[in-house]
Coordinates of C-alpha atoms and ligand atoms in Angstrom, one line a residue:
X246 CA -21.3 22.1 14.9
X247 CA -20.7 18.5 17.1
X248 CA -21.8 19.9 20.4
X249 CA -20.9 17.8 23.6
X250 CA -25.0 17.4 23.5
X251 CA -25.1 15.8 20.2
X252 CA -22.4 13.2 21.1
X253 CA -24.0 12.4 24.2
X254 CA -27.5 12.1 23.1
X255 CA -26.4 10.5 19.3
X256 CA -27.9 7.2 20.5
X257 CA -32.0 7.1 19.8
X258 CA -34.6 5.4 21.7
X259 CA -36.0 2.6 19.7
X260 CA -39.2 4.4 19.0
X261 CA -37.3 7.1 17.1
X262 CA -36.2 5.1 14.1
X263 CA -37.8 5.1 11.2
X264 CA -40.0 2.1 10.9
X265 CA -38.3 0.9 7.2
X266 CA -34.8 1.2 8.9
X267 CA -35.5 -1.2 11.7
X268 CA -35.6 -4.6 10.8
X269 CA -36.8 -7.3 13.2
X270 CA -34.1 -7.9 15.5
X271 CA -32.5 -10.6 16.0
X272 CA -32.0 -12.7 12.7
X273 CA -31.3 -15.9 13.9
X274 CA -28.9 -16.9 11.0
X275 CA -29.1 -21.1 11.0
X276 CA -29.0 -21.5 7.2
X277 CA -25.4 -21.8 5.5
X278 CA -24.7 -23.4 1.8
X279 CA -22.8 -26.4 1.3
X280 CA -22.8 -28.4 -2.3
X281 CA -25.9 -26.8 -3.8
X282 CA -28.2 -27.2 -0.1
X283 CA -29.2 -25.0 2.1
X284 CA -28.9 -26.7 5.7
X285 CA -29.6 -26.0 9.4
X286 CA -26.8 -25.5 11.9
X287 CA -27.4 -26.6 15.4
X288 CA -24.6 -26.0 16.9
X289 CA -22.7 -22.8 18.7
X290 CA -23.6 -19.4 18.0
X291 CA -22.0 -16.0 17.5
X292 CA -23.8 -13.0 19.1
X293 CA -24.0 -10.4 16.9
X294 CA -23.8 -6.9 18.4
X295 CA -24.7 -3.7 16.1
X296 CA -22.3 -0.8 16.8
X297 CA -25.7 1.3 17.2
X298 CA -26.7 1.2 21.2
X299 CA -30.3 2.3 21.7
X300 CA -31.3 4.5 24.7
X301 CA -33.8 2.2 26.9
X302 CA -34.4 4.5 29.0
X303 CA -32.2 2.3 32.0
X304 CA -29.2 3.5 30.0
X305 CA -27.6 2.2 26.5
X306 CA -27.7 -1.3 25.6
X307 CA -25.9 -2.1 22.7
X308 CA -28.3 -3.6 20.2
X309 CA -28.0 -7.2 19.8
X310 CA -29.3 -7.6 16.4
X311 CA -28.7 -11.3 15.5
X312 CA -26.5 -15.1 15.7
X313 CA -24.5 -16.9 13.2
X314 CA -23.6 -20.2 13.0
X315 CA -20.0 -21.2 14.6
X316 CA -18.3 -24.0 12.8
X317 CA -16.0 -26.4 13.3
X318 CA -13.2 -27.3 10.8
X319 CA -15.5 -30.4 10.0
X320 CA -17.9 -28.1 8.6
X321 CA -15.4 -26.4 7.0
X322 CA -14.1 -29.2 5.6
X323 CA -17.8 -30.7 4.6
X324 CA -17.5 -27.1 2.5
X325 CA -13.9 -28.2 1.2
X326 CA -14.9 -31.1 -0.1
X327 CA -17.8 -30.1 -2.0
X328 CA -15.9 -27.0 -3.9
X329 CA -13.3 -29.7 -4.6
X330 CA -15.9 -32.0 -6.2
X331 CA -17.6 -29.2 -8.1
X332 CA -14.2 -28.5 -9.4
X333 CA -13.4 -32.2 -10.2
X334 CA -9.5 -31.6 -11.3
X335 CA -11.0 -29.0 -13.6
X336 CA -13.5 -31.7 -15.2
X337 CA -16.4 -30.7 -13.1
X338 CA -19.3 -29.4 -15.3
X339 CA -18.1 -25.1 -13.7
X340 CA -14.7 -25.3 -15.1
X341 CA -16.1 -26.8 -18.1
X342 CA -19.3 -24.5 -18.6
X343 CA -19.5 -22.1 -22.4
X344 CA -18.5 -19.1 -20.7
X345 CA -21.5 -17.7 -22.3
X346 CA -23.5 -20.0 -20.0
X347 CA -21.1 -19.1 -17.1
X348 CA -21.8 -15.5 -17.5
X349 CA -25.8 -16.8 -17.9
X350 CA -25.7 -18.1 -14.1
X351 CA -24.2 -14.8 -12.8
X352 CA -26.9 -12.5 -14.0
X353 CA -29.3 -14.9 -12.6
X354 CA -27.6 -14.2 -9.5
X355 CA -27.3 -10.7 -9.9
X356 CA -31.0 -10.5 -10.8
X357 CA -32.0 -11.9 -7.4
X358 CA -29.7 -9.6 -5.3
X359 CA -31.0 -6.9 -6.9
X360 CA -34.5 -7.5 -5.1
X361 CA -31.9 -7.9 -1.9
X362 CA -31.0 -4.1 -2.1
X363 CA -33.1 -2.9 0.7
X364 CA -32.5 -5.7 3.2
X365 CA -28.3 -6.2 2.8
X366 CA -28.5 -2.1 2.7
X367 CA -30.2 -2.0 6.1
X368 CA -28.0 -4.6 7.9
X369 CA -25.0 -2.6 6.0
X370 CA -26.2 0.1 8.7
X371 CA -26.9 -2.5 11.6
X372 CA -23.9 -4.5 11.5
X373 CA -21.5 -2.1 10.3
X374 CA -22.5 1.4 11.0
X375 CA -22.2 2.5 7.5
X376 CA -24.1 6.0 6.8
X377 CA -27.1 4.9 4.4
X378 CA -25.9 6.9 1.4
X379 CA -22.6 5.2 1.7
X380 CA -24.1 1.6 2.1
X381 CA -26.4 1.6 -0.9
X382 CA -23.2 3.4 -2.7
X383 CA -21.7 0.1 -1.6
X384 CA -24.5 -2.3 -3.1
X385 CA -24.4 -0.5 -6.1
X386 CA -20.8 0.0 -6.9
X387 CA -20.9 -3.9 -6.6
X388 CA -23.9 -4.5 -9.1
X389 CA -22.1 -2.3 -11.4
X390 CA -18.5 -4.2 -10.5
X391 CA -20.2 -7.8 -11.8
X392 CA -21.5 -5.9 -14.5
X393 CA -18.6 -4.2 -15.7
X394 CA -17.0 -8.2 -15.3
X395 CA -18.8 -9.5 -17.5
X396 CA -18.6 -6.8 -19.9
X397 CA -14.7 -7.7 -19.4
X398 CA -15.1 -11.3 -19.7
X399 CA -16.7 -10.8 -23.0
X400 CA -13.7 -8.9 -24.2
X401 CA -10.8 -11.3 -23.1
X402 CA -12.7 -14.3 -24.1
X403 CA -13.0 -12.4 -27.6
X404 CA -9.7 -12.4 -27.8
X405 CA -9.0 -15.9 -26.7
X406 CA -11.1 -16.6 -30.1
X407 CA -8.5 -16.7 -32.3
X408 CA -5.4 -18.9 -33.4
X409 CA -1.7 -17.5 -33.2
X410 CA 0.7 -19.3 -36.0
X411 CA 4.1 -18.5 -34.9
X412 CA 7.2 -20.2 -36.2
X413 CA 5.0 -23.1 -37.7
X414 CA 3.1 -23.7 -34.8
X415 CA -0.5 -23.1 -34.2
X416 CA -1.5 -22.0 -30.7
X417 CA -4.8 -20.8 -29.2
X418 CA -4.5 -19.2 -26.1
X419 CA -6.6 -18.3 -23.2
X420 CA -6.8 -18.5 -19.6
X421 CA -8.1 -21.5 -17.6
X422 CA -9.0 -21.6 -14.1
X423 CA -7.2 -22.5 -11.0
X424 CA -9.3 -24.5 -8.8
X425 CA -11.2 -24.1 -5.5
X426 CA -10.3 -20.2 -4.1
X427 CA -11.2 -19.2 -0.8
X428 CA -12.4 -15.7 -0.8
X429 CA -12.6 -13.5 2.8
X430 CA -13.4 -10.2 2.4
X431 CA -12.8 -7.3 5.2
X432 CA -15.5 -6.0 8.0
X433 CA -15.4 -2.1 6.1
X434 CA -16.4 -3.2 2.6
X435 CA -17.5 -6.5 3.5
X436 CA -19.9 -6.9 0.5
X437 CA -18.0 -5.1 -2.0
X438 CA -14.8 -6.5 -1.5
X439 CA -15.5 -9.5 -0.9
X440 CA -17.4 -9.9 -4.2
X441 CA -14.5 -8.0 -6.0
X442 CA -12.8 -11.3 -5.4
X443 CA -15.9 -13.9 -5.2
X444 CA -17.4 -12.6 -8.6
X445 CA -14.1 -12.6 -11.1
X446 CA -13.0 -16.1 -9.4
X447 CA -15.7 -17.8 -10.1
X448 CA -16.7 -16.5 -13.0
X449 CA -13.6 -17.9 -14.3
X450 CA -14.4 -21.2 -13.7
X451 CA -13.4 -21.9 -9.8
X452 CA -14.9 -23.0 -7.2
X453 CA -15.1 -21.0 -4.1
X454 CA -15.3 -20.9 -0.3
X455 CA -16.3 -18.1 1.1
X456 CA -16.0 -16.6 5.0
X457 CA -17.9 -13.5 5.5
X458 CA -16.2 -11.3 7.6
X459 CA -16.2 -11.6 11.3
X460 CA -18.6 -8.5 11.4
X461 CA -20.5 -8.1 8.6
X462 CA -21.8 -11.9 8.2
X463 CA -26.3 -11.3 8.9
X464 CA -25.8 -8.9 5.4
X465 CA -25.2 -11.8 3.1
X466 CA -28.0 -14.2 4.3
X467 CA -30.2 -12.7 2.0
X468 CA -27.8 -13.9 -0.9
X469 CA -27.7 -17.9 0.0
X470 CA -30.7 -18.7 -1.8
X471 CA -29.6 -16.6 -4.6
X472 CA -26.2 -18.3 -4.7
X473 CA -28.0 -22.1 -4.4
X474 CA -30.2 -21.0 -7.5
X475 CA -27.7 -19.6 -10.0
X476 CA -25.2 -22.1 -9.6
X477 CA -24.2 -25.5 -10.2
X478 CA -24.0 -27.5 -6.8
X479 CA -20.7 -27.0 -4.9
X480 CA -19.5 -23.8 -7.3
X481 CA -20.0 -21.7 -3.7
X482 CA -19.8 -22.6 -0.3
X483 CA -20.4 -20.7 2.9
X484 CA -18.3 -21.0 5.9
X485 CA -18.6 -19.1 9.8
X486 CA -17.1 -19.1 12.7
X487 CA -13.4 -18.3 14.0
X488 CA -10.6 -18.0 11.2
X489 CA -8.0 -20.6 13.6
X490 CA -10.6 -23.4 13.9
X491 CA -11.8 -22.8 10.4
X492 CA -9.7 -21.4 7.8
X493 CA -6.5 -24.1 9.7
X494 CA -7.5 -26.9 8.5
X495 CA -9.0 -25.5 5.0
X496 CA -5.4 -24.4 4.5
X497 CA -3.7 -27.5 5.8
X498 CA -5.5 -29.9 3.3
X499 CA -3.5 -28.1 0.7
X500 CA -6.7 -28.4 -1.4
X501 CA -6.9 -24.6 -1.4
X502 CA -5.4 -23.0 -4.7
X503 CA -5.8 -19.1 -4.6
X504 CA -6.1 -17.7 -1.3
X505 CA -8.0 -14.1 -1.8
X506 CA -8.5 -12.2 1.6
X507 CA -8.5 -8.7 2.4
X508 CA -7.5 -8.2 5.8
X509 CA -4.1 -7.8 8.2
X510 CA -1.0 -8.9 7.1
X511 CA 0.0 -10.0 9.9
X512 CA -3.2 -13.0 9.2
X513 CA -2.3 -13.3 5.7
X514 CA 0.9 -14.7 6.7
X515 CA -0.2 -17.1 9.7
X516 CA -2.8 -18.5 6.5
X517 CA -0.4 -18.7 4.1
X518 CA 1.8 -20.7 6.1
X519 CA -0.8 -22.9 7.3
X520 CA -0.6 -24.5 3.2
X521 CA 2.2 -27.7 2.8
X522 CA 2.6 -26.6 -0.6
X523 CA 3.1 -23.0 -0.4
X524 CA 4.4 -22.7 -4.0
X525 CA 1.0 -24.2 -5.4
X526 CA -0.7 -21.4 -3.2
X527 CA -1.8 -18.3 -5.3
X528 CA -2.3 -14.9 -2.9
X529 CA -4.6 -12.2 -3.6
X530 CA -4.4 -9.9 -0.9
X531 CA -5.1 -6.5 0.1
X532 CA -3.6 -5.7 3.5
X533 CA -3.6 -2.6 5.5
X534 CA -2.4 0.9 4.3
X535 CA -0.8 3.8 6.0
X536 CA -1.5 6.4 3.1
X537 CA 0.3 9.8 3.4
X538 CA -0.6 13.4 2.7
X539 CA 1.7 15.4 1.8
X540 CA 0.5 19.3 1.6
X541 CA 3.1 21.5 0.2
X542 CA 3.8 25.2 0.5
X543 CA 2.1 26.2 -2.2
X544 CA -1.3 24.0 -1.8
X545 CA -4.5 26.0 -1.5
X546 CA -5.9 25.2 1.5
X547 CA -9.8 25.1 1.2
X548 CA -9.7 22.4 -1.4
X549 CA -6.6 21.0 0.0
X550 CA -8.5 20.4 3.6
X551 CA -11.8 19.5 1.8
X552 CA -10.1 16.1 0.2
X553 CA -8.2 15.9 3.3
X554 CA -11.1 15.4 5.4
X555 CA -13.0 13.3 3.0
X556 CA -9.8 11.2 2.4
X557 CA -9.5 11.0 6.4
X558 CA -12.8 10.1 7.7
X559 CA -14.9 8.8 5.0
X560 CA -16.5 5.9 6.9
X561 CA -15.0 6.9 9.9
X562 CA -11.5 6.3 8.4
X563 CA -12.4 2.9 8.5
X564 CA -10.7 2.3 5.0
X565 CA -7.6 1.2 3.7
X566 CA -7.0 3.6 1.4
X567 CA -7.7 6.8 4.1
X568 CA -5.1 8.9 4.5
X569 CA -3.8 8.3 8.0
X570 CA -0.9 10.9 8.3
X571 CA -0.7 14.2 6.8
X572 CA 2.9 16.2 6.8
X573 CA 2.0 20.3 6.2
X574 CA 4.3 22.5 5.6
X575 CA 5.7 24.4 8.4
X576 CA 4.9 27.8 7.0
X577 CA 1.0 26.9 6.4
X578 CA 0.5 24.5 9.2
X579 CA -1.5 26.6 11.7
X580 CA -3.9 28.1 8.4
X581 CA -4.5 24.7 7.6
X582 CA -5.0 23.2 11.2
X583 CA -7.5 26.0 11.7
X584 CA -9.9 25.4 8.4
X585 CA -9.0 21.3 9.3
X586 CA -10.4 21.6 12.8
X587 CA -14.1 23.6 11.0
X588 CA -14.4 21.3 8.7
X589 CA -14.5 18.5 11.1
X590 CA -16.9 20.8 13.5
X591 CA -19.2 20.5 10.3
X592 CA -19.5 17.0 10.3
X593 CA -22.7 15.5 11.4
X594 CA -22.6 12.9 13.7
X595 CA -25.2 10.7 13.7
X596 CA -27.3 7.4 13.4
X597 CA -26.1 5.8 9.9
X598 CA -30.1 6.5 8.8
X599 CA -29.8 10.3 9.4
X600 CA -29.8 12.7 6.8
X601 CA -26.5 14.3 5.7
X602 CA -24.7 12.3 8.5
X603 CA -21.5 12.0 8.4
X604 CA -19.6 10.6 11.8
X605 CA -21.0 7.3 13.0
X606 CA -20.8 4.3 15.5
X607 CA -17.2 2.0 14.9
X608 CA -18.3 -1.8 14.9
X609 CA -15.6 -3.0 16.1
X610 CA -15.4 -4.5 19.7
X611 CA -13.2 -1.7 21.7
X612 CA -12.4 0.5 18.9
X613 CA -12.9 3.6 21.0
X614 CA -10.5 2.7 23.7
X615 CA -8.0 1.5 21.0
X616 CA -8.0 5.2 19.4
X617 CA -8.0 6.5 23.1
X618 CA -4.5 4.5 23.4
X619 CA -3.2 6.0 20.4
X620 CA -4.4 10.1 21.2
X621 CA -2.8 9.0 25.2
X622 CA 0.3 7.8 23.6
X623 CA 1.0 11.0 21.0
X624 CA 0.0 13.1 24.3
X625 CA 2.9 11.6 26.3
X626 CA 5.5 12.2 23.5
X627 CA 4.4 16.6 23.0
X628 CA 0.6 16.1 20.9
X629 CA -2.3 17.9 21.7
X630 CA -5.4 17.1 20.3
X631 CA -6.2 20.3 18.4
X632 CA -9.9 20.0 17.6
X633 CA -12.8 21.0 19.9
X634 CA -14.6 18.0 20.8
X635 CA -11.5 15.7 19.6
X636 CA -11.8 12.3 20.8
X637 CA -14.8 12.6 22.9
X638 CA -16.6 9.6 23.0
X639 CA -19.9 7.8 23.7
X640 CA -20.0 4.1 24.0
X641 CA -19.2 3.1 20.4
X642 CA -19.0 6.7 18.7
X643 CA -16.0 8.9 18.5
X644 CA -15.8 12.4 17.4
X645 CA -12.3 12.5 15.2
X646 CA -9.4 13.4 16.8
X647 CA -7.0 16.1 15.5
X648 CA -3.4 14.9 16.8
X649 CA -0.4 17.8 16.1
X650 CA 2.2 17.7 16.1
X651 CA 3.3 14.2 15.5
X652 CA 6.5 13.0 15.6
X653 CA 8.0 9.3 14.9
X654 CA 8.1 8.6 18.7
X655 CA 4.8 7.8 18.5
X656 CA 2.9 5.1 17.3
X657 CA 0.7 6.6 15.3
X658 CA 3.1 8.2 13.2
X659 CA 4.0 4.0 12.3
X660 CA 0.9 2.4 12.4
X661 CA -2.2 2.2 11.0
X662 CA -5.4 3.4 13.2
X663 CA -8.6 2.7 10.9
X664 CA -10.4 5.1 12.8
X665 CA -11.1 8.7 13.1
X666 CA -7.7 10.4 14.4
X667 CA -5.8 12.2 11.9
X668 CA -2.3 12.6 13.1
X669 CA -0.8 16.1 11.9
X670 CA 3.5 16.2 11.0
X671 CA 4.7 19.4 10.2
X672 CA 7.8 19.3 8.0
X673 CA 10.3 22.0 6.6
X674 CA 11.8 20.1 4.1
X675 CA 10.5 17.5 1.5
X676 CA 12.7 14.9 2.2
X677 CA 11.3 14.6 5.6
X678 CA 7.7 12.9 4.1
X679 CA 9.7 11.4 1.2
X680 CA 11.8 9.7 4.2
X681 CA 8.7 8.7 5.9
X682 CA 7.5 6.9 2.3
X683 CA 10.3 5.4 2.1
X684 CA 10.7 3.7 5.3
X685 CA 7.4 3.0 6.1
X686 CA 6.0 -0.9 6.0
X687 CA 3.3 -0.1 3.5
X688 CA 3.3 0.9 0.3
X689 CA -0.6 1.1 -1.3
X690 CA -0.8 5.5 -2.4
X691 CA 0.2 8.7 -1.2
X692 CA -1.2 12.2 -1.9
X693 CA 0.3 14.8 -2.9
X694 CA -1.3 18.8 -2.6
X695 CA 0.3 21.9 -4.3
X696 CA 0.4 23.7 -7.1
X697 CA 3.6 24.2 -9.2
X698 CA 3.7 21.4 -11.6
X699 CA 7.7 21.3 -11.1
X700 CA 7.3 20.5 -7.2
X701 CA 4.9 18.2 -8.2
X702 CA 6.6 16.4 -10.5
X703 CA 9.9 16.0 -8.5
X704 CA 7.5 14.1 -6.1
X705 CA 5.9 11.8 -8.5
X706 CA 9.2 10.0 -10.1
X707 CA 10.7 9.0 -6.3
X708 CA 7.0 8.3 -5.1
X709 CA 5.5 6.1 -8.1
X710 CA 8.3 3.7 -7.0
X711 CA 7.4 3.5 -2.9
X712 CA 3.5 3.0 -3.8
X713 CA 1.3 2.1 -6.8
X714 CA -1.0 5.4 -6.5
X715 CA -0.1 9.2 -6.6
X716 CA -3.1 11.1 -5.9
X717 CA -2.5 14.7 -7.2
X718 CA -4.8 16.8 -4.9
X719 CA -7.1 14.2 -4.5
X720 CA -7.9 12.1 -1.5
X721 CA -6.6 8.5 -2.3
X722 CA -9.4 5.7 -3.0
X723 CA -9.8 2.2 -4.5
X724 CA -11.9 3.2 -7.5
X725 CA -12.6 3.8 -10.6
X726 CA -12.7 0.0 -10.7
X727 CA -11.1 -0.3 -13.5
X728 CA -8.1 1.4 -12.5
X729 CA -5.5 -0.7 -11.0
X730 CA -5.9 -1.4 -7.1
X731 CA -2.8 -3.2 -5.5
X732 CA 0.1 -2.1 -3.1
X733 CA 4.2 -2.5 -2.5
X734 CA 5.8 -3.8 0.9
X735 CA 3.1 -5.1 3.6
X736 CA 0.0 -3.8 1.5
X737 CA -1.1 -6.0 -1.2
X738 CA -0.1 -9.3 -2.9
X739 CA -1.3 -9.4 -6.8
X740 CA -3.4 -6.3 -8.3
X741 CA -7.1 -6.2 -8.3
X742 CA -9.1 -4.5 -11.0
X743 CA -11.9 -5.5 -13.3
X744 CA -9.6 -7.2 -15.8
X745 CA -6.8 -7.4 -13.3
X746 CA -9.6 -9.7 -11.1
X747 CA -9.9 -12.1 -13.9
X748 CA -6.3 -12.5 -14.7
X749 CA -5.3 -13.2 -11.1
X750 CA -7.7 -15.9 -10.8
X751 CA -6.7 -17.6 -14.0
X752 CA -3.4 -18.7 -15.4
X753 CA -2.6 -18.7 -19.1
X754 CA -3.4 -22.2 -20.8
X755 CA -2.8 -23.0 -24.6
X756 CA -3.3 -25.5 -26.8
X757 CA -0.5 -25.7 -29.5
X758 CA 0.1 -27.9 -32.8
X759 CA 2.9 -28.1 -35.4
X760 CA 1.5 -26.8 -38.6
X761 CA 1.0 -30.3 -40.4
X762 CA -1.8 -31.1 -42.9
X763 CA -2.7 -33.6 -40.3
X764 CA -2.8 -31.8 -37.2
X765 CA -5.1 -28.4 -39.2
X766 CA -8.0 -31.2 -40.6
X767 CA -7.7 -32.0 -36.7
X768 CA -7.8 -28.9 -34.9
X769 CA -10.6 -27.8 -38.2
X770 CA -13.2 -30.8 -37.3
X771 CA -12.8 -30.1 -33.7
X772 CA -13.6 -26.1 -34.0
X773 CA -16.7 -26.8 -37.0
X774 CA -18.1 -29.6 -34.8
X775 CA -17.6 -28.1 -31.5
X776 CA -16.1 -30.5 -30.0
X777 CA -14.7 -28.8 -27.3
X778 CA -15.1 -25.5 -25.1
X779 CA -11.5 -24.7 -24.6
X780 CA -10.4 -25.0 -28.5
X781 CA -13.4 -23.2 -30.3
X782 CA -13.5 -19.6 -31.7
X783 CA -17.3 -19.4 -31.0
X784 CA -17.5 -15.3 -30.9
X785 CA -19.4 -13.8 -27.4
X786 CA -21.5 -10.3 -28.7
Ligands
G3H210 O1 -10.7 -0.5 2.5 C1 -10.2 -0.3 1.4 C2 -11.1 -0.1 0.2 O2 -10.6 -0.9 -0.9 C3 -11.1 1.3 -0.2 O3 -11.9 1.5 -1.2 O4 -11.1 3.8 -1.7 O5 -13.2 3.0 -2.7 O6 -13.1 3.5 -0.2 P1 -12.4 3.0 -1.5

C-alpha cells in the first residue's frame, strides 16, 4: 500500500544506493561522431537533470547527472554533409556494400553494445527513470530487434535472388535504398525506438543522422565508439542540441530523404514542412496515441483490471500505446473502480533500482504540474479523483490518479496525458465509446474486454477500420515486433515492423531486359563473373 510516507520519503540519500547503480556523476558528454571521427565539442552545453532528486539532507536537489553538446545548424550541417558523401548518389562504398558484408558491420556493432549493457542500462534509470527490469527489458528487446533484422534481411534478399520472366522480359527485382535518413527517436523508448528506425535504415544501405532524444541523450555515448568502428566513415552521424536550430536547416537543404521520428505530431509537421521538396520527403512516423478501453458488461473484472492497470501505467503511462481512457459499463462501473483503485494501492513506488517497483520519477521538466492541470480541470467539470493517494505528489514522482467520471468537457477525455492519470467514462450504450473512436484525432489501437464472442465481434468489424490494433482483453502494446506497428489519423505515418522497417526505408528497384539471345549472354557474364552487387543471385544462408 502507497502510504503518504512512502511518497514523501521515495527520494534516497545518496549513500543509500547501491554502489553498481550509481555511476559517477556528471558525464561530461564532449564526444559526438561526424564522418567516421570522434571529435571534441567546445561549445554550449545542455545540463542534464535525472528525474531522481536525492535527499541531501538541506532538502531535495534534483540530481544533475551530466552535459551534452549543443549544436549549431553548422554542426548539423558538418553531419549533413558527411552522410551525403557516404551516400555519394547511392555510389558511395554503403549503398554499394554485399549485403552479406552490410549485415557483417552490424554484428560488429551489436557485439560491442552488448559489453554496453550495464552502462546504457544504468543511465536508462538516471536519465529516464525507467524501473531496472523494464530498462534492461529495453536493451534487450533491441539486441533481439537487430537480430531478428537480419534474420529478415536474409529472407528478402533470398528472394531478391531470382529472375522474373514475364511477357518476354527478364526482370530482377529488389529493393534499393533511399539516401541519407534522419532518425529521432522518443524520450520513453529512446534506445529502442530509435534503433527500430536507425538499424533497418541503415542496414539497407542509407546513410543516417541521428538526434537522440532531448532526454535520453548521456545513454548512447557509450555506443559512438561502437558506431565509428563497425562502419564505413559517414554511414552515421550524431547530432545534439535544440530540434529548431538543428533539425531547420537539415530539413531546409532538402538533402534529407526519409524523415523517421517518433514524437508529437504537432513537430512532425513543423519538420516536414521545413523540406522544399516535400514530395521527395519519405515519413516514418509514430506520433502520439489516445488508446481506449472499452470494458463491457459482461468482462470479468479481475483480469479485466489487471491488463487495465498494466496497459495504464506501465512506465508511468509514459507510452504511446497506454491506454489513456477507459469507458466501463454503467452497470459494473463501481465493482471495477473499486478492484481499479487496490490494484493501484499495490503498486510499489519507488527508485527505478528497487525491487518489484513499480511507480517511478517522470523525467520530464514539469510533468507533475502538467497532470495536476489536467486532474484540476476534470475537477471543475464534476470528476473526483477516486483513488486514495491519487495524484499526490513529490517533486518529480506522482502517485496515479484515478479520474471518474469523465465526460468530453474535459480535456482529458480529448487529449493525450503520458502520465499516470487514468480517466474513467462510464457509458450505457456502445455507441457511446464507438463514437469516441470515431471522432477522436488518433487512431493507433483500442481494447476491447468482455466475454461473448458476438459482442465482441460486432466491435471488431466498425473498430479494425478507426485503428490498426484490436486488443481482445489484452492491454494494447507495440510488440511482438514482428507484428505490424503503425496508426490511422494523427498517429503514425508508414508501418513499422521487422520487415515492415526494411521496406519503408527502401523502394523497389529492378533491373529488366527483353528476352534476346543478346541481352541473356549479357545479364549471364555479368551474374557468373560477378560483376555487379545489384544483378547477382549470390544466395545468403
Ligand atoms: O511509446 C510507444 C511504444 O512504441 C510502445 O511500445 O507497447 O512495447 O511499450 P510498447
Amino acid at each position: 500500500m502507497a502510504s503518504t510516507d512512502k511518497i514523501s520519503s521515495i527520494f534516497p540519500e545518496r549513500g543509500g544506493i547501491p554502489a553498481e547503480y550509481l555511476p559517477s556523476f556528471p558525464i561530461i558528454q564532449k564526444e559526438y561522431l561526424v564522418n567516421g571521427e570522434i571529435r571534441a565539442w567546445n561549445g554550449e552545453m545542455q545540463e542534464v537533470l535525472s528525474p531522481i532528486c536525492l535527499n541531501t539532507g538541506a532538502g531535495l536537489e534534483q540530481q544533475v547527472i551530466g552535459r551534452y553538446p549543443l549544436f549549431t545548424g553548422k554542426e548539423a550541417l558538418e553531419a549533413l554533409d558527411a552522410a551525403v558523401a557516404a551516400y555519394d548518389s547511392g555510389r558511395g562504398r554503403w549503398p554499394t556494400l554485399p549485403v552479406e558484408e552490410r549485415i557483417r558491420c552490424l554484428e560488429k556493432f551489436t557485439f560491442m553494445m552488448k559489453e554496453e549493457r550495464n552502462e546504457i542500462v544504468n543511465l536508462l534509470m538516471w536519465e529516464i527513470g525507467k524501473t531496472h527490469a523494464d530498462s534492461a527489458k529495453e536493451f534487450d528487446r533491441t539486441i533481439e530487434y537487430i537480430s531478428f533484422t537480419i534474420d529478415a534481411l536474409k529472407e528478402l534478399d533470398r528472394a531478391g535472388s531470382r529472375f522474373e520472366i514475364k511477357d518476354g522480359i527478364i526482370g530482377q527485382i529488389r529493393r534499393a535504398p533511399l539516401g541519407v535518413v534522419l532518425c529521432m527517436g522518443p524520450f520513453n523508448y529512446p534506445l529502442n525506438e530509435t534503433f527500430t528506425t536507425l538499424i533497418p535504415a541503415l542496414l539497407m544501405g542509407n546513410t543516417v543522422i541521428f538526434k537522440p532524444p532531448k532526454i535520453g541523450v548521456l545513454l548512447h555515448r557509450p555506443l559512438l565508439r561502437a558506431f565509428r568502428d563497425a562502419f564505413p566513415a559517414g554511414v552515421v552521424n550524431t547530432i545534439y542540441g535544440d530540434g529548431a536550430k538543428v533539425v531547420g536547416p537539415l530539413m531546409e537543404s532538402g538533402k534529407i530523404d526519409v524523415l523517421a521520428f517518433i514524437g508529437s505530431s504537432r513537430v512532425a509537421d513543423i519538420i516536414k514542412k521545413q523540406h522544399p521538396k516535400p514530395h521527395r520527403l519519405r515519413s516514418v512516423l509514430g506520433l502520439e496515441a489516445k488508446n481506449a478501453g472499452i470494458v463491457l458488461r459482461d468482462a470479468d473484472i479481475d483480469p479485466t483490471v489487471k491488463e487495465c492497470v498494466t496497459g495504464a501505467l506501465s512506465f508511468n503511462g509514459q507510452r504511446c500505446t497506454a491506454l489513456k481512457i477507459i469507458f466501463v459499463h454503467k452497470d459494473i462501473v463501481v465493482e471495477f473502480l473499486k478492484k481499479l483503485n487496490q490494484r493501484i494501492a499495490s503498486l510499489a513506488p519507488g527508485m527505478p533500482w528497487d525491487e518489484g517497483v513499480g511507480l517511478t520519477p517522470l523525467p520530464e521538466p514539469d510533468k507533475t504540474e502538467h497532470m495536476k492541470r489536467y486532474i484540476e480541470d476534470a475537477k471543475e467539470q464534476g470528476a473526483m479523483v477516486v483513488n486514495e493517494k491519487g495524484g499526490a505528489i513529490n517533486r518529480t514522482f506522482m502517485f496515479p490518479a484515478v479520474l471518474y467520471p469523465v465526460n468530453n468537457r474535459m480535456k482529458i477525455y480529448h487529449e493525450e496525458q503520458f502520465g499516470p492519470v487514468i480517466p474513467v467514462v462510464p457509458y450505457d450504450r456502445i455507441e457511446e465509446p464507438l463514437d469516441y473512436v470515431v471522432n477522436s484525432n488518433y487512431g493507433q489501437q483500442v481494447a476491447v474486454f468482455g466475454n461473448d464472442p458476438d459482442a465482441i465481434a460486432r466491435l471488431i468489424d466498425p473498430l479494425v477500420n478507426q485503428v490498426c490494433r484490436v486488443n481482445i482483453n489484452s492491454q494494447c502494446q507495440r510488440g511482438p515486433d514482428t507484428f505490424p506497428f503503425t496508426g490511422r489519423k494523427d498517429s503514425a505515418e508508414g508501418t513499422l515492423s521487422v520487415t515492415d522497417a526494411l521496406r519503408v526505408f527502401t523502394i523497389r528497384t529492378l533491373v529488366a531486359a527483353k528476352e534476346t539471345d543478346q541481352n541473356k549472354r549479357i545479364i549471364t557474364e555479368i551474374i557468373r563473373e560477378k560483376k555487379s552487387n545489384f544483378l547477382s543471385t549470390d544466395f545468403i544462408f
